């Protein structure tokens, strides 16, 4: 039998940008007879470990789907708990990441977000904006379709103002929340679901997808490494041909 599955990460081929759909907090909690909120709290612990691992591996951008535009329809108690976790995270981020070169950014709409979260986002983004190492990007109140609607609206405004000579891909990309961030190389979704759920729908066009059955609270740095090893074994063709 020929075994050629690599078990070690190639440090020269680390994905520049990893995006993660952190799915399965609710199921993790249900399996243990706990409330969904406990699952989210456990999920935020996992996230801290994964940020650390990405930093150690030299990943340049990490984007996580923390709260979608659709998540407002969840029970109020769950939405409140998620907002509480996010606020806690933003308030303590610099202390937790002290000594590490991590810039924190938040993408998504501001509509419906509690004032105190908007204030914290502004504070943490400003405080970390000159840091170059890992950009940790939190997609909060984010929806890919909403992002495109906003980009197209800006495009129309700019066209009316005579600021645009041509409508091409760059004209759209430049008006997205991710305007200065390269597209993800690798998308990871946990919990066995295989869809992108309105996440980075424009930016994921040529990303490699990695789905795993592990529920997000159980996702470990070893699972992340497995995803990267799988990515490193793939041949990216971007629609072309490789000989
Ligand atoms: C999806 O699992 C997860 C979410 C909607 C929230 C993700 C949030 C966190 C991991 C914690 C907070 C984030 C930060 C940045 C501190 P689900 O609830 O849909 O799980 P289910 O599909 O099993 O019900």
mmCIF file of N, CA and C and ligand atoms in Angstrom, residues 22-27 36 40 43-44 47 65-66 71 74 78 82 85-86 89 138 216, ligand 1:
data_model
loop_
_atom_site.group_PDB
_atom_site.id
_atom_site.type_symbol
_atom_site.label_atom_id
_atom_site.label_comp_id
_atom_site.label_asym_id
_atom_site.label_seq_id
_atom_site.Cartn_x
_atom_site.Cartn_y
_atom_site.Cartn_z
ATOM 1 N N UNK A 22 -17.476 28.810 12.229
ATOM 2 C CA UNK A 22 -17.349 28.096 13.507
ATOM 3 C C UNK A 22 -18.711 27.500 13.867
ATOM 4 N N UNK A 23 -19.016 26.349 13.319
ATOM 5 C CA UNK A 23 -20.376 25.810 13.470
ATOM 6 C C UNK A 23 -20.416 24.654 14.469
ATOM 7 N N UNK A 24 -21.544 24.547 15.168
ATOM 8 C CA UNK A 24 -21.772 23.378 16.023
ATOM 9 C C UNK A 24 -21.807 23.660 17.517
ATOM 10 N N UNK A 25 -21.780 24.938 17.913
ATOM 11 C CA UNK A 25 -21.816 25.253 19.349
ATOM 12 C C UNK A 25 -23.098 24.739 19.994
ATOM 13 N N UNK A 26 -24.224 24.944 19.287
ATOM 14 C CA UNK A 26 -25.526 24.549 19.832
ATOM 15 C C UNK A 26 -25.608 23.040 20.022
ATOM 16 N N UNK A 27 -25.172 22.294 19.009
ATOM 17 C CA UNK A 27 -25.228 20.819 19.100
ATOM 18 C C UNK A 27 -24.299 20.303 20.182
ATOM 19 N N UNK A 36 -27.606 26.456 24.888
ATOM 20 C CA UNK A 36 -26.826 26.836 23.701
ATOM 21 C C UNK A 36 -25.779 27.893 24.057
ATOM 22 N N UNK A 40 -21.745 28.430 23.099
ATOM 23 C CA UNK A 40 -21.071 29.598 22.518
ATOM 24 C C UNK A 40 -19.872 30.012 23.378
ATOM 25 N N UNK A 43 -17.241 27.755 22.664
ATOM 26 C CA UNK A 43 -16.761 28.090 21.311
ATOM 27 C C UNK A 43 -15.808 29.275 21.329
ATOM 28 N N UNK A 44 -16.053 30.224 22.214
ATOM 29 C CA UNK A 44 -15.153 31.383 22.234
ATOM 30 C C UNK A 44 -13.808 30.981 22.849
ATOM 31 N N UNK A 47 -11.945 29.497 20.029
ATOM 32 C CA UNK A 47 -11.473 30.545 19.126
ATOM 33 C C UNK A 47 -10.142 31.128 19.616
ATOM 34 N N UNK A 65 -16.473 33.775 11.265
ATOM 35 C CA UNK A 65 -17.884 34.158 11.151
ATOM 36 C C UNK A 65 -18.483 34.090 12.550
ATOM 37 N N UNK A 66 -18.586 35.241 13.207
ATOM 38 C CA UNK A 66 -19.037 35.236 14.602
ATOM 39 C C UNK A 66 -20.539 35.461 14.735
ATOM 40 N N UNK A 71 -28.513 35.770 12.043
ATOM 41 C CA UNK A 71 -28.526 35.291 13.429
ATOM 42 C C UNK A 71 -29.423 36.124 14.372
ATOM 43 N N UNK A 74 -32.482 34.457 16.038
ATOM 44 C CA UNK A 74 -32.375 33.468 17.124
ATOM 45 C C UNK A 74 -33.067 34.010 18.382
ATOM 46 N N UNK A 78 -30.252 34.003 23.414
ATOM 47 C CA UNK A 78 -29.028 33.545 22.732
ATOM 48 C C UNK A 78 -28.292 34.723 22.070
ATOM 49 N N UNK A 82 -24.487 36.014 22.870
ATOM 50 C CA UNK A 82 -23.445 36.181 21.841
ATOM 51 C C UNK A 82 -22.879 37.602 21.874
ATOM 52 N N UNK A 85 -20.545 37.899 24.808
ATOM 53 C CA UNK A 85 -19.241 37.266 24.546
ATOM 54 C C UNK A 85 -18.373 38.135 23.642
ATOM 55 N N UNK A 86 -19.017 38.721 22.636
ATOM 56 C CA UNK A 86 -18.262 39.567 21.705
ATOM 57 C C UNK A 86 -17.724 40.805 22.409
ATOM 58 N N UNK A 89 -14.893 39.840 24.567
ATOM 59 C CA UNK A 89 -13.705 39.566 23.767
ATOM 60 C C UNK A 89 -13.030 40.880 23.342
ATOM 61 N N UNK A 138 -13.017 39.741 12.551
ATOM 62 C CA UNK A 138 -14.257 39.159 13.089
ATOM 63 C C UNK A 138 -15.418 39.618 12.216
ATOM 64 N N UNK A 216 -17.560 22.845 16.679
ATOM 65 C CA UNK A 216 -16.579 23.921 16.910
ATOM 66 C C UNK A 216 -15.936 23.897 18.310
HETATM 67 C C1 LIG B 1 -22.642 28.605 14.986
HETATM 68 O O1 LIG B 1 -23.005 27.503 15.803
HETATM 69 C C2 LIG B 1 -21.944 29.600 15.789
HETATM 70 C C3 LIG B 1 -22.329 30.901 15.926
HETATM 71 C C4 LIG B 1 -23.535 31.455 15.274
HETATM 72 C C5 LIG B 1 -21.601 31.830 16.808
HETATM 73 C C6 LIG B 1 -20.110 31.710 16.820
HETATM 74 C C7 LIG B 1 -19.591 32.446 18.002
HETATM 75 C C8 LIG B 1 -18.560 32.069 18.793
HETATM 76 C C9 LIG B 1 -17.706 30.919 18.510
HETATM 77 C C10 LIG B 1 -18.201 32.802 20.043
HETATM 78 C C11 LIG B 1 -18.131 34.272 20.033
HETATM 79 C C12 LIG B 1 -17.152 34.876 19.098
HETATM 80 C C13 LIG B 1 -16.168 35.757 19.446
HETATM 81 C C14 LIG B 1 -15.425 36.497 18.384
HETATM 82 C C15 LIG B 1 -15.786 35.987 20.847
HETATM 83 P P1 LIG B 1 -24.534 27.181 16.020
HETATM 84 O O2 LIG B 1 -25.023 27.935 17.199
HETATM 85 O O3 LIG B 1 -25.305 27.470 14.773
HETATM 86 O O4 LIG B 1 -24.488 25.649 16.309
HETATM 87 P P2 LIG B 1 -25.573 24.556 15.874
HETATM 88 O O5 LIG B 1 -25.584 24.541 14.373
HETATM 89 O O6 LIG B 1 -25.026 23.301 16.455
HETATM 90 O O7 LIG B 1 -26.881 24.956 16.466
#
